[in-house]
Coordinates of C-alpha atoms in Angstrom, one line a residue:
Chain X
M240 CA -23.2 21.5 4.1
A241 CA -25.9 22.8 6.2
A242 CA -28.4 22.7 3.4
I243 CA -28.4 19.0 3.3
E244 CA -29.1 18.6 6.9
Q245 CA -32.1 20.8 7.2
S246 CA -34.5 19.3 4.7
D247 CA -37.3 21.2 3.3
V248 CA -39.4 18.4 2.0
P249 CA -43.1 19.0 2.8
P250 CA -44.2 16.6 5.6
H251 CA -47.1 15.2 3.6
R252 CA -44.8 13.5 1.1
K253 CA -44.1 10.0 2.3
G254 CA -42.2 7.0 1.0
L255 CA -38.6 6.1 0.4
V256 CA -37.6 9.1 -1.7
S257 CA -38.8 11.7 0.8
W258 CA -37.3 9.7 3.6
F259 CA -34.0 9.8 1.8
N260 CA -34.3 13.6 1.3
R261 CA -34.6 14.2 5.0
R262 CA -31.7 14.1 7.4
G263 CA -31.9 10.3 7.5
W264 CA -29.9 9.7 4.3
S265 CA -26.9 11.7 5.3
D266 CA -26.9 9.8 8.6
I267 CA -26.9 6.6 6.6
I268 CA -23.9 7.7 4.5
I269 CA -22.0 8.6 7.7
A270 CA -23.1 5.8 9.9
T271 CA -22.7 2.7 7.7
P272 CA -18.9 3.0 7.1
Y273 CA -18.5 4.4 10.6
I274 CA -20.1 1.4 12.3
W275 CA -18.2 -1.0 10.0
L276 CA -14.9 0.6 11.0
L277 CA -15.8 0.8 14.7
V278 CA -16.5 -2.9 14.8
F279 CA -13.9 -4.4 12.5
F280 CA -11.1 -2.0 12.9
F281 CA -11.4 0.0 16.1
L282 CA -12.6 -2.9 18.3
S283 CA -9.8 -5.1 17.0
F284 CA -7.3 -2.3 17.8
I285 CA -8.7 -2.0 21.3
I286 CA -8.3 -5.8 21.7
V287 CA -4.6 -5.6 20.8
V288 CA -4.0 -2.8 23.3
A289 CA -6.0 -4.6 26.0
M290 CA -4.3 -7.9 25.2
S291 CA -0.9 -6.4 25.7
F292 CA -1.8 -6.1 29.4
A293 CA -3.2 -9.6 29.7
T294 CA -1.6 -12.7 31.2
R295 CA -0.8 -15.7 29.1
T296 CA -2.6 -18.9 30.1
P297 CA -2.7 -22.4 28.7
T298 CA -6.4 -22.1 28.0
A299 CA -8.1 -21.4 24.6
P300 CA -8.1 -18.5 23.8
P301 CA -4.7 -18.3 25.6
F302 CA -5.1 -15.3 27.9
S303 CA -6.8 -14.1 31.1
F304 CA -7.2 -10.9 33.1
G305 CA -6.9 -10.8 36.9
G306 CA -6.6 -14.1 38.8
E307 CA -3.3 -14.5 40.5
H308 CA -1.9 -11.6 38.4
P309 CA -3.0 -8.0 38.7
L310 CA -5.6 -6.8 36.1
I311 CA -2.9 -4.9 34.3
N312 CA 0.1 -7.2 33.7
L313 CA 3.2 -5.3 32.5
D314 CA 5.3 -8.5 32.0
G315 CA 5.1 -8.2 28.2
Y316 CA 6.5 -4.7 28.2
K317 CA 9.2 -5.6 30.7
R318 CA 10.3 -8.5 28.6
L319 CA 10.7 -6.1 25.6
F320 CA 13.6 -4.6 27.5
Q321 CA 14.9 -7.6 29.2
D322 CA 15.1 -10.1 26.4
S323 CA 17.7 -9.0 23.9
L324 CA 15.7 -10.8 21.1
Y325 CA 13.2 -8.0 20.9
I326 CA 15.7 -5.1 21.1
R327 CA 17.8 -6.7 18.4
A328 CA 14.7 -7.3 16.2
F329 CA 13.7 -3.7 16.6
L330 CA 17.2 -2.5 15.7
T331 CA 17.4 -4.8 12.7
S332 CA 14.0 -3.5 11.5
V333 CA 14.9 0.2 12.0
V334 CA 18.3 -0.1 10.4
N335 CA 17.1 -2.1 7.4
A336 CA 14.1 0.3 6.9
L337 CA 16.3 3.4 7.2
I338 CA 18.9 2.1 4.7
A339 CA 16.1 1.1 2.3
T340 CA 14.5 4.6 2.7
A341 CA 17.8 6.3 2.1
L342 CA 18.5 4.2 -1.0
C343 CA 15.0 4.8 -2.3
L344 CA 15.5 8.5 -1.9
L345 CA 18.9 8.3 -3.6
I346 CA 17.5 6.5 -6.6
G347 CA 14.0 7.9 -6.5
Y348 CA 14.8 11.6 -6.3
P349 CA 16.8 11.8 -9.6
M350 CA 14.1 9.6 -11.3
A351 CA 11.3 11.8 -10.1
L352 CA 13.3 14.9 -11.2
G353 CA 13.9 13.3 -14.5
L354 CA 10.2 12.6 -15.0
T355 CA 9.5 16.3 -14.7
R356 CA 12.0 17.1 -17.4
V357 CA 10.8 14.8 -20.2
S358 CA 8.1 15.6 -22.7
R359 CA 4.4 15.2 -21.7
A360 CA 3.8 12.2 -23.8
W361 CA 6.9 10.4 -22.5
R362 CA 6.0 11.4 -18.9
N363 CA 2.6 9.7 -19.0
I364 CA 4.1 6.5 -20.4
L365 CA 7.0 6.5 -17.9
L366 CA 4.6 7.2 -15.0
M367 CA 2.5 4.2 -16.0
L368 CA 5.7 2.1 -16.1
V369 CA 6.5 3.3 -12.5
I370 CA 3.1 2.2 -11.3
L371 CA 2.8 -1.0 -13.3
P372 CA 5.1 -3.2 -11.1
F373 CA 3.2 -1.8 -8.1
W374 CA -0.1 -3.3 -9.5
T375 CA 1.5 -6.7 -10.2
S376 CA 1.7 -9.1 -7.2
F377 CA 4.0 -8.0 -4.4
L378 CA 4.8 -11.6 -3.6
L379 CA 5.8 -12.3 -7.1
R380 CA 8.1 -9.3 -7.2
V381 CA 9.9 -10.7 -4.1
Y382 CA 9.9 -14.1 -5.8
A383 CA 11.5 -12.6 -9.0
W384 CA 14.5 -11.5 -6.9
M385 CA 14.8 -14.9 -5.2
G386 CA 15.4 -16.2 -8.7
L387 CA 18.0 -13.5 -9.5
M388 CA 19.9 -13.8 -6.2
S389 CA 20.2 -17.6 -5.9
N390 CA 23.7 -18.9 -6.2
N391 CA 23.7 -20.2 -9.8
S392 CA 21.5 -17.6 -11.5
W393 CA 22.8 -15.6 -14.5
F394 CA 22.7 -12.4 -12.3
N395 CA 24.7 -13.9 -9.5
R396 CA 27.2 -15.5 -11.9
G397 CA 27.6 -12.2 -13.7
L398 CA 28.2 -10.3 -10.5
T399 CA 30.6 -13.0 -9.3
S400 CA 32.7 -12.8 -12.4
I401 CA 32.9 -9.0 -12.1
W402 CA 33.8 -9.4 -8.4
N403 CA 36.6 -12.0 -9.3
W404 CA 37.9 -9.7 -12.0
V405 CA 38.1 -6.7 -9.7
V406 CA 39.5 -8.2 -6.4
P407 CA 42.8 -10.0 -5.8
T408 CA 42.7 -13.8 -6.6
D409 CA 42.8 -14.6 -2.9
W410 CA 39.3 -13.1 -2.5
A411 CA 37.8 -14.9 -5.5
L412 CA 34.4 -16.4 -4.9
R413 CA 32.4 -19.2 -6.6
S414 CA 29.2 -17.3 -6.1
I415 CA 28.2 -14.2 -4.1
P416 CA 26.1 -15.3 -1.1
M417 CA 23.2 -12.9 -1.5
M418 CA 20.1 -14.9 -0.3
N419 CA 19.3 -14.9 3.4
T420 CA 21.2 -11.7 4.2
N421 CA 20.2 -8.3 5.3
F422 CA 21.6 -7.0 2.0
A423 CA 18.9 -9.1 0.2
V424 CA 16.2 -7.7 2.5
V425 CA 17.2 -4.1 1.8
L426 CA 17.6 -4.7 -1.9
V427 CA 14.1 -6.2 -2.3
M428 CA 12.6 -3.5 -0.1
V429 CA 14.1 -0.8 -2.3
Y430 CA 12.7 -2.6 -5.3
S431 CA 9.3 -3.0 -3.8
Y432 CA 8.9 0.4 -2.3
L433 CA 10.6 2.6 -4.8
P434 CA 7.3 3.7 -6.5
F435 CA 6.1 4.9 -3.1
M436 CA 9.1 7.3 -3.1
I437 CA 9.0 8.3 -6.7
L438 CA 5.2 9.2 -6.9
P439 CA 4.9 11.7 -4.0
L440 CA 8.3 13.3 -5.0
F441 CA 7.1 13.6 -8.6
A442 CA 3.9 15.2 -7.5
N443 CA 5.8 17.7 -5.4
L444 CA 8.5 18.5 -8.0
E445 CA 6.0 18.8 -10.8
K446 CA 4.3 21.7 -8.9
L447 CA 7.5 23.7 -8.4
D448 CA 7.7 26.8 -10.4
Q449 CA 10.3 26.3 -13.1
T450 CA 10.8 30.0 -13.5
L451 CA 12.5 30.0 -10.1
D452 CA 15.2 27.7 -11.6
E453 CA 15.5 30.0 -14.6
A454 CA 15.8 33.0 -12.4
A455 CA 18.6 31.4 -10.4
M456 CA 20.4 30.4 -13.7
D457 CA 20.0 33.9 -15.0
L458 CA 21.6 35.3 -11.9
G459 CA 24.6 33.1 -12.5
S460 CA 24.0 30.0 -10.5
R461 CA 25.4 26.7 -11.8
P462 CA 22.9 23.8 -12.3
F463 CA 24.2 22.1 -9.1
Q464 CA 23.8 25.3 -7.1
V465 CA 20.2 25.7 -8.4
F466 CA 19.5 22.2 -7.3
R467 CA 21.0 22.7 -3.9
D468 CA 19.6 26.1 -3.1
V469 CA 16.3 26.1 -4.9
T470 CA 14.9 22.7 -5.9
L471 CA 16.0 20.7 -2.9
P472 CA 14.7 23.0 -0.1
L473 CA 11.3 23.3 -2.0
S474 CA 10.9 19.5 -2.3
I475 CA 11.4 18.7 1.4
P476 CA 7.6 18.0 1.8
G477 CA 7.8 15.4 -1.0
I478 CA 10.9 13.9 0.5
I479 CA 9.2 13.5 3.9
A480 CA 6.0 12.1 2.4
G481 CA 7.9 9.6 0.3
G482 CA 10.2 8.7 3.2
L483 CA 7.3 7.9 5.5
L484 CA 5.6 5.9 2.8
V485 CA 8.7 3.7 2.4
F486 CA 9.9 3.6 6.0
I487 CA 6.6 2.6 7.6
P488 CA 5.8 -0.5 5.6
A489 CA 9.5 -1.4 5.5
A490 CA 9.8 -1.4 9.3
G491 CA 6.9 -3.7 9.8
E492 CA 7.6 -5.9 6.8
L493 CA 7.0 -9.6 7.1
I494 CA 7.1 -11.2 3.7
I495 CA 10.5 -9.9 2.4
P496 CA 12.5 -10.9 5.5
S497 CA 10.8 -14.3 5.7
L498 CA 11.7 -15.1 2.1
V499 CA 15.1 -13.6 1.5
G500 CA 16.2 -12.6 5.0
N501 CA 18.6 -14.1 7.5
S502 CA 16.4 -16.1 9.9
S503 CA 18.8 -15.7 12.8
Q504 CA 18.3 -12.0 12.7
P505 CA 14.5 -11.7 12.5
M506 CA 12.8 -8.4 11.9
I507 CA 10.0 -7.2 14.2
G508 CA 7.2 -8.3 11.9
R509 CA 8.5 -11.9 12.0
V510 CA 8.8 -11.7 15.8
I511 CA 5.2 -10.6 16.2
S512 CA 4.0 -13.4 13.8
D513 CA 6.1 -16.0 15.6
E514 CA 5.0 -15.0 19.1
F515 CA 1.4 -15.1 18.0
A516 CA 1.2 -18.2 15.8
S517 CA 4.1 -20.5 16.9
A518 CA 4.5 -19.6 20.6
R519 CA 0.7 -18.8 21.0
D520 CA 1.6 -16.0 23.3
W521 CA -1.1 -13.5 22.4
P522 CA -0.2 -11.0 25.2
M523 CA 3.5 -10.9 24.2
A524 CA 2.7 -10.5 20.5
S525 CA 0.4 -7.7 21.4
S526 CA 3.0 -5.9 23.5
V527 CA 5.5 -6.1 20.6
A528 CA 2.8 -4.8 18.2
V529 CA 1.9 -1.9 20.4
A530 CA 5.6 -1.0 20.7
L531 CA 6.0 -1.2 17.0
L532 CA 3.0 1.1 16.5
L533 CA 4.5 3.6 18.9
L534 CA 7.8 3.5 17.0
L535 CA 5.9 4.2 13.7
V536 CA 3.5 6.8 15.1
L537 CA 6.4 8.9 16.6
P538 CA 7.9 10.0 13.2
M539 CA 4.4 10.6 11.9
M540 CA 3.6 12.9 14.9
L541 CA 6.9 14.7 14.5
Y542 CA 6.1 15.2 10.8
T543 CA 2.6 16.6 11.4
H544 CA 4.1 18.8 14.2
F545 CA 6.7 20.3 11.9
D546 CA 4.3 20.5 9.0
A547 CA 1.9 22.6 11.1
K548 CA 4.7 24.9 12.2
A549 CA 5.9 25.3 8.6
Q550 CA 2.3 26.1 7.5
E551 CA 2.1 28.8 10.3
R552 CA 5.4 30.3 9.1
M553 CA 4.1 30.4 5.6
K554 CA 1.1 32.3 6.8
D555 CA 3.2 34.8 8.7
E556 CA 5.3 35.6 5.7
P557 CA 3.2 37.6 3.3
Chain W
M76 CA 16.7 24.3 -18.1
N77 CA 18.2 24.6 -21.6
R78 CA 20.8 21.8 -21.1
R79 CA 19.6 18.3 -21.6
P80 CA 19.6 16.6 -18.2
I81 CA 21.9 13.8 -19.2
F82 CA 22.5 12.6 -15.6
L83 CA 18.7 12.5 -14.9
I84 CA 18.0 10.5 -18.1
T85 CA 20.7 8.0 -17.2
V86 CA 19.3 7.5 -13.8
L87 CA 15.9 7.0 -15.3
C88 CA 17.2 4.4 -17.6
F89 CA 18.9 2.5 -14.8
G90 CA 15.8 2.9 -12.6
F91 CA 13.6 1.3 -15.2
A92 CA 16.1 -1.5 -15.9
F93 CA 16.0 -2.1 -12.1
F94 CA 12.2 -2.2 -12.2
Y95 CA 11.8 -4.5 -15.1
I96 CA 14.9 -6.8 -15.3
P97 CA 13.7 -9.1 -12.5
I98 CA 10.3 -9.4 -14.0
L99 CA 11.6 -10.1 -17.5
S100 CA 14.1 -12.6 -16.2
M101 CA 11.2 -14.4 -14.4
I102 CA 9.1 -14.4 -17.6
V103 CA 12.1 -15.8 -19.7
Y104 CA 12.8 -18.5 -17.2
S105 CA 9.1 -19.6 -17.2
F106 CA 9.9 -21.1 -20.7
N107 CA 12.9 -23.0 -19.3
A108 CA 12.9 -26.7 -20.1
S109 CA 15.2 -27.4 -17.1
R110 CA 13.8 -28.5 -13.8
L111 CA 16.5 -26.4 -12.1
A112 CA 14.7 -23.1 -12.0
T113 CA 17.8 -20.9 -12.5
V114 CA 19.8 -22.8 -15.1
W115 CA 18.8 -22.4 -18.7
G116 CA 18.0 -25.8 -20.4
G117 CA 16.3 -24.9 -23.6
F118 CA 12.8 -23.5 -24.6
S119 CA 9.7 -25.3 -23.4
T120 CA 6.1 -24.5 -22.5
K121 CA 5.7 -27.6 -20.3
W122 CA 5.4 -25.7 -17.0
Y123 CA 2.3 -24.0 -18.4
A124 CA 0.8 -27.4 -19.1
T125 CA 1.7 -28.6 -15.6
L126 CA 0.1 -25.5 -14.2
F127 CA -3.2 -25.8 -16.0
S128 CA -3.5 -29.4 -14.9
N129 CA -3.0 -28.5 -11.3
K130 CA -6.5 -28.4 -9.7
Q131 CA -5.2 -26.8 -6.5
V132 CA -3.9 -23.8 -8.4
I133 CA -7.2 -23.4 -10.4
S134 CA -9.4 -23.7 -7.3
A135 CA -7.2 -21.2 -5.4
A136 CA -7.4 -18.8 -8.2
I137 CA -11.2 -19.1 -8.4
L138 CA -11.5 -18.5 -4.6
S139 CA -9.2 -15.5 -4.8
L140 CA -11.3 -14.0 -7.6
Q141 CA -14.5 -14.5 -5.7
I142 CA -13.1 -12.9 -2.5
A143 CA -11.6 -10.0 -4.6
L144 CA -14.8 -9.3 -6.5
L145 CA -17.0 -9.4 -3.4
S146 CA -14.7 -7.5 -1.1
A147 CA -13.8 -4.8 -3.7
T148 CA -17.5 -4.2 -4.4
C149 CA -18.4 -3.9 -0.7
A150 CA -15.3 -1.8 0.0
T151 CA -16.1 0.6 -2.9
I152 CA -19.7 1.1 -1.5
L153 CA -18.5 1.7 2.1
G154 CA -15.4 3.6 1.0
T155 CA -17.4 5.9 -1.3
M156 CA -19.9 6.7 1.6
A157 CA -16.9 7.4 3.9
G158 CA -15.2 9.6 1.3
I159 CA -18.4 11.6 0.8
A160 CA -18.9 11.9 4.5
L161 CA -15.3 13.1 5.0
A162 CA -15.4 15.6 2.1
R163 CA -18.9 17.0 2.3
F164 CA -20.2 16.7 5.9
K165 CA -18.1 19.2 7.8
K166 CA -19.6 18.7 11.2
F167 CA -20.9 15.5 12.7
R168 CA -20.4 13.8 16.1
G169 CA -17.1 11.8 16.2
R170 CA -15.7 13.2 13.0
V171 CA -12.1 13.3 14.4
L172 CA -12.3 9.6 15.3
F173 CA -13.9 8.8 11.9
S174 CA -11.1 10.4 9.9
G175 CA -8.6 8.7 12.3
L176 CA -10.2 5.3 11.5
I177 CA -9.9 6.1 7.8
T178 CA -6.1 6.9 8.0
A179 CA -5.0 4.4 10.6
P180 CA -5.3 1.2 8.5
L181 CA -3.2 2.8 5.8
I182 CA -0.2 3.1 8.2
M183 CA -0.8 0.0 10.3
P184 CA 1.7 -2.8 9.5
E185 CA -0.1 -5.7 7.9
V186 CA 1.1 -8.1 10.6
I187 CA -0.7 -6.1 13.3
T188 CA -3.8 -5.8 11.2
G189 CA -3.7 -9.6 10.7
I190 CA -3.3 -10.6 14.3
S191 CA -5.8 -8.0 15.5
S192 CA -8.4 -9.2 13.0
L193 CA -7.8 -12.8 14.0
M194 CA -8.1 -12.1 17.7
L195 CA -11.3 -10.1 17.0
F196 CA -12.9 -13.0 15.0
I197 CA -11.9 -15.6 17.6
L198 CA -13.2 -13.4 20.5
M199 CA -16.4 -12.6 18.6
A200 CA -17.0 -16.3 18.0
Q201 CA -16.7 -16.8 21.7
W202 CA -18.9 -13.8 22.7
I203 CA -21.7 -13.9 20.2
G204 CA -21.1 -17.2 18.3
W205 CA -20.3 -15.5 15.0
P206 CA -18.3 -16.0 12.8
A207 CA -18.6 -19.7 13.7
S208 CA -15.6 -20.7 11.5
R209 CA -12.9 -18.8 9.7
G210 CA -12.6 -18.8 6.0
F211 CA -14.3 -17.0 3.1
T212 CA -16.4 -14.7 5.3
T213 CA -13.6 -13.6 7.7
V214 CA -11.1 -13.1 4.9
T215 CA -13.7 -11.0 2.9
I216 CA -14.5 -8.9 6.0
A217 CA -10.8 -8.3 6.7
H218 CA -10.2 -7.3 3.0
I219 CA -13.2 -4.9 3.0
T220 CA -12.0 -3.2 6.2
F221 CA -8.5 -2.7 4.8
S222 CA -9.3 -1.6 1.3
M223 CA -12.4 0.6 2.0
T224 CA -10.0 3.1 3.6
F225 CA -8.1 3.4 0.3
V226 CA -11.3 3.9 -1.6
A227 CA -12.4 6.6 0.9
T228 CA -9.1 8.4 0.6
I229 CA -9.3 8.5 -3.3
V230 CA -13.0 9.5 -3.3
S231 CA -12.6 12.3 -0.7
S232 CA -9.5 13.8 -2.4
R233 CA -11.4 13.9 -5.7
L234 CA -14.4 15.5 -4.0
I235 CA -12.3 18.1 -2.2
A236 CA -10.7 19.0 -5.5
A237 CA -14.2 19.3 -7.2
D238 CA -16.1 22.5 -7.1
Q239 CA -18.7 22.4 -4.3
A240 CA -20.6 25.3 -5.8
I241 CA -22.1 23.1 -8.5
E242 CA -23.8 21.0 -5.8
E243 CA -24.9 24.1 -3.9
A244 CA -26.3 25.6 -7.1
A245 CA -28.4 22.5 -7.8
M246 CA -29.6 22.7 -4.2
D247 CA -30.6 26.4 -4.6
L248 CA -32.4 25.5 -7.8
G249 CA -34.6 23.2 -5.8
S250 CA -33.0 19.8 -6.2
K251 CA -33.5 17.4 -3.3
P252 CA -30.3 16.2 -1.5
W253 CA -30.8 12.7 -3.0
Q254 CA -31.1 14.1 -6.5
V255 CA -28.0 16.2 -6.0
M256 CA -26.2 13.1 -4.9
K257 CA -27.5 11.0 -7.9
D258 CA -27.1 13.7 -10.6
I259 CA -24.1 15.6 -9.6
T260 CA -21.9 14.2 -6.8
L261 CA -21.8 10.6 -8.0
P262 CA -20.9 11.5 -11.7
I263 CA -18.1 13.8 -10.4
I264 CA -16.6 11.1 -8.4
S265 CA -17.2 8.2 -10.8
P266 CA -13.6 8.0 -12.0
A267 CA -12.4 8.0 -8.4
I268 CA -14.9 5.2 -7.6
L269 CA -13.7 3.2 -10.6
S270 CA -10.0 3.5 -9.6
G271 CA -10.9 2.8 -6.0
W272 CA -12.6 -0.4 -7.1
L273 CA -9.6 -1.4 -9.1
L274 CA -7.3 -0.7 -6.2
A275 CA -9.5 -2.6 -3.8
F276 CA -9.7 -5.5 -6.2
T277 CA -5.9 -5.8 -6.7
I278 CA -5.2 -5.3 -2.9
S279 CA -7.5 -8.2 -2.2
L280 CA -6.1 -10.4 -5.0
D281 CA -2.6 -9.7 -3.8
D282 CA -2.8 -9.9 0.0
V283 CA -0.8 -12.6 1.8
V284 CA -0.3 -11.5 5.4
I285 CA -3.9 -10.5 6.4
T286 CA -5.3 -13.5 4.5
N287 CA -2.8 -15.8 6.2
F288 CA -4.0 -14.8 9.6
T289 CA -7.8 -14.6 9.0
T290 CA -8.3 -17.7 6.8
G291 CA -9.3 -21.1 8.1
P292 CA -8.5 -24.7 7.0
G293 CA -9.4 -25.5 3.4
N294 CA -9.6 -21.9 2.2
T295 CA -6.3 -21.3 0.4
T296 CA -6.3 -18.3 -1.8
L297 CA -3.8 -18.0 -4.7
P298 CA -1.3 -15.8 -2.9
L299 CA -1.3 -18.2 0.1
L300 CA -0.7 -21.1 -2.2
I301 CA 2.2 -19.3 -3.9
W302 CA 3.5 -18.2 -0.5
S303 CA 3.6 -21.8 0.8
K304 CA 5.4 -23.0 -2.4
V305 CA 7.8 -20.0 -2.6
K306 CA 8.9 -20.6 1.0
L307 CA 10.5 -23.8 -0.3
G308 CA 12.4 -22.1 -3.1
V309 CA 12.2 -21.1 -6.7
T310 CA 10.3 -23.6 -9.0
P311 CA 9.6 -23.3 -12.7
D312 CA 5.8 -23.7 -12.5
I313 CA 5.6 -20.6 -10.2
N314 CA 7.6 -18.8 -12.8
A315 CA 4.8 -19.7 -15.3
L316 CA 2.1 -18.7 -12.9
A317 CA 3.8 -15.4 -12.2
T318 CA 4.1 -14.7 -16.0
I319 CA 0.4 -15.3 -16.5
I320 CA -0.5 -13.0 -13.5
V321 CA 1.9 -10.3 -14.6
C322 CA 0.5 -10.4 -18.2
I323 CA -3.1 -10.3 -17.1
V324 CA -2.5 -7.4 -14.6
G325 CA -0.3 -5.5 -17.0
L326 CA -2.9 -5.7 -19.8
G327 CA -5.7 -4.7 -17.3
V328 CA -3.8 -1.7 -16.1
I329 CA -2.9 -0.6 -19.6
I330 CA -6.5 -0.9 -20.8
A331 CA -7.8 0.8 -17.7
G332 CA -5.3 3.6 -18.2
I333 CA -6.3 4.2 -21.8
V334 CA -10.0 4.1 -21.0
M335 CA -9.6 6.6 -18.1
N336 CA -7.4 8.8 -20.2
R337 CA -10.0 8.9 -23.0
A338 CA -12.9 9.6 -20.5
E339 CA -10.8 12.4 -18.9
K340 CA -10.2 14.0 -22.4
R341 CA -13.8 13.7 -23.4
R342 CA -14.9 15.3 -20.1
D343 CA -12.4 18.2 -20.6
A344 CA -13.7 18.6 -24.2
D345 CA -17.3 18.7 -22.9
I346 CA -16.4 21.3 -20.3
R347 CA -14.7 23.5 -22.9
L348 CA -17.8 23.1 -25.2
A349 CA -20.1 24.1 -22.3
Y350 CA -18.0 27.2 -21.6
R351 CA -18.0 28.2 -25.3
A352 CA -21.7 27.7 -25.5
N353 CA -22.2 30.1 -22.6
E354 CA -20.0 32.9 -24.0

């Protein structure tokens, strides 16, 4: 907005108001949040990156640069590949997060599609019901599942009797061991992140032109064919957005695996936290953090790359 | 589609059952007389009494509310400024970095935000002597930094959707930039500012990981208190606490939803009236 920048206040008017009306005030609007983010976010990010090249020392704070080690110490990154703990933690995180994302898509897609097919009044109520659990405490939602999954809860006893009824008597169980497994982690992740999948998908599906569906039906397509050939391809942007919104927090998750996960198979968030707080190894914790960030940024970059390409193709086709 | 989408409706029902059964179960079991949190032993409200006589819980709740009020308000001010800057000032030095700084905290895992903020605070204390100790101030700063980016995203998307011509018209008619801001831009984005504040408030009230890293001794917020209790297992008084929190938040969201819905409708009606008056 060029008009804001070149102020036309006569120079004789002084005081706060005229000062605001000059260029100064737009500078304030930009500079205040900018400086805040530079200090409290960007600087801390730079510290993590720099720390990942530091050397651990028994001092406080526990790191140093230079000395007997070179200024750039790559030991942290070497250990990432040498110690199987880190590779296993990365694998556990990625596998758990991928399964959770896939399940969210499987449950969330029909739910989002269903939301577009109900009446307007119902839609607003149901959308509110999707968002409501998201506003209540995250910790308490995890906690609710701890109650359900524990060995003598009504939920676990119900599932156990169904299990015992279905399988041969040799396999009968007194209770299903759900707590402290990767299954529990994935289940609670799906529960916690499902709204992140439903909302972008709904936003995408709502915008689709329903007449396309009707045209396909009129031309003799069956409902499933309409879905496969029309709705699904057009909703890919929504699927990708929802998938990223679920996968990224799930891969770095700390609370869920700490509460319901298997502690002998830690996820990467737990490893970072332990390296930092328990082992007081800041450089190693930072190396793992940088590696995790790279792992998360890669799918983002791929997405923006393909998105830009798709946009270009859209432009080429009239 | 003419056919009723039976499959989709079924999935919706299952989905909502999945969403609400754990919460309902938790609420029911908060009235459980038994000390064993998962075995039903009759109706009782004694866990609520236990909870309200627990000074630790009350003081943690007060601390959480103070941090949430302060950080949400600061985050809303900073985030609104950032949102306006992103949506309305097309060219300024370092714009690319700025929009990156707004997006990055949204995709940064909380653990990394937590350890990086803690390292920053420790190193700042060493370099410039501030912050001297960790606690209320450091937690509030970390929450502001994190939630202002959410506010900025909400505000800027609202502004991008709004018609910039109104502001330009006011400017052409001789309004000063500050007047345009006060009389046009801020009213346009006021719903976004309100929902941004609410989001910042709940993010701060709910945060465990970042608070856990940036807080100091003696400053236990409510989520941290719950976290330390929950790690030991399911207890009936946490069920009671969870029920209270879920009810307050649920009520708040429903009331906010109704209020915003009404405001939106009134605004639409006003716009229609204005158009009709001009015909």
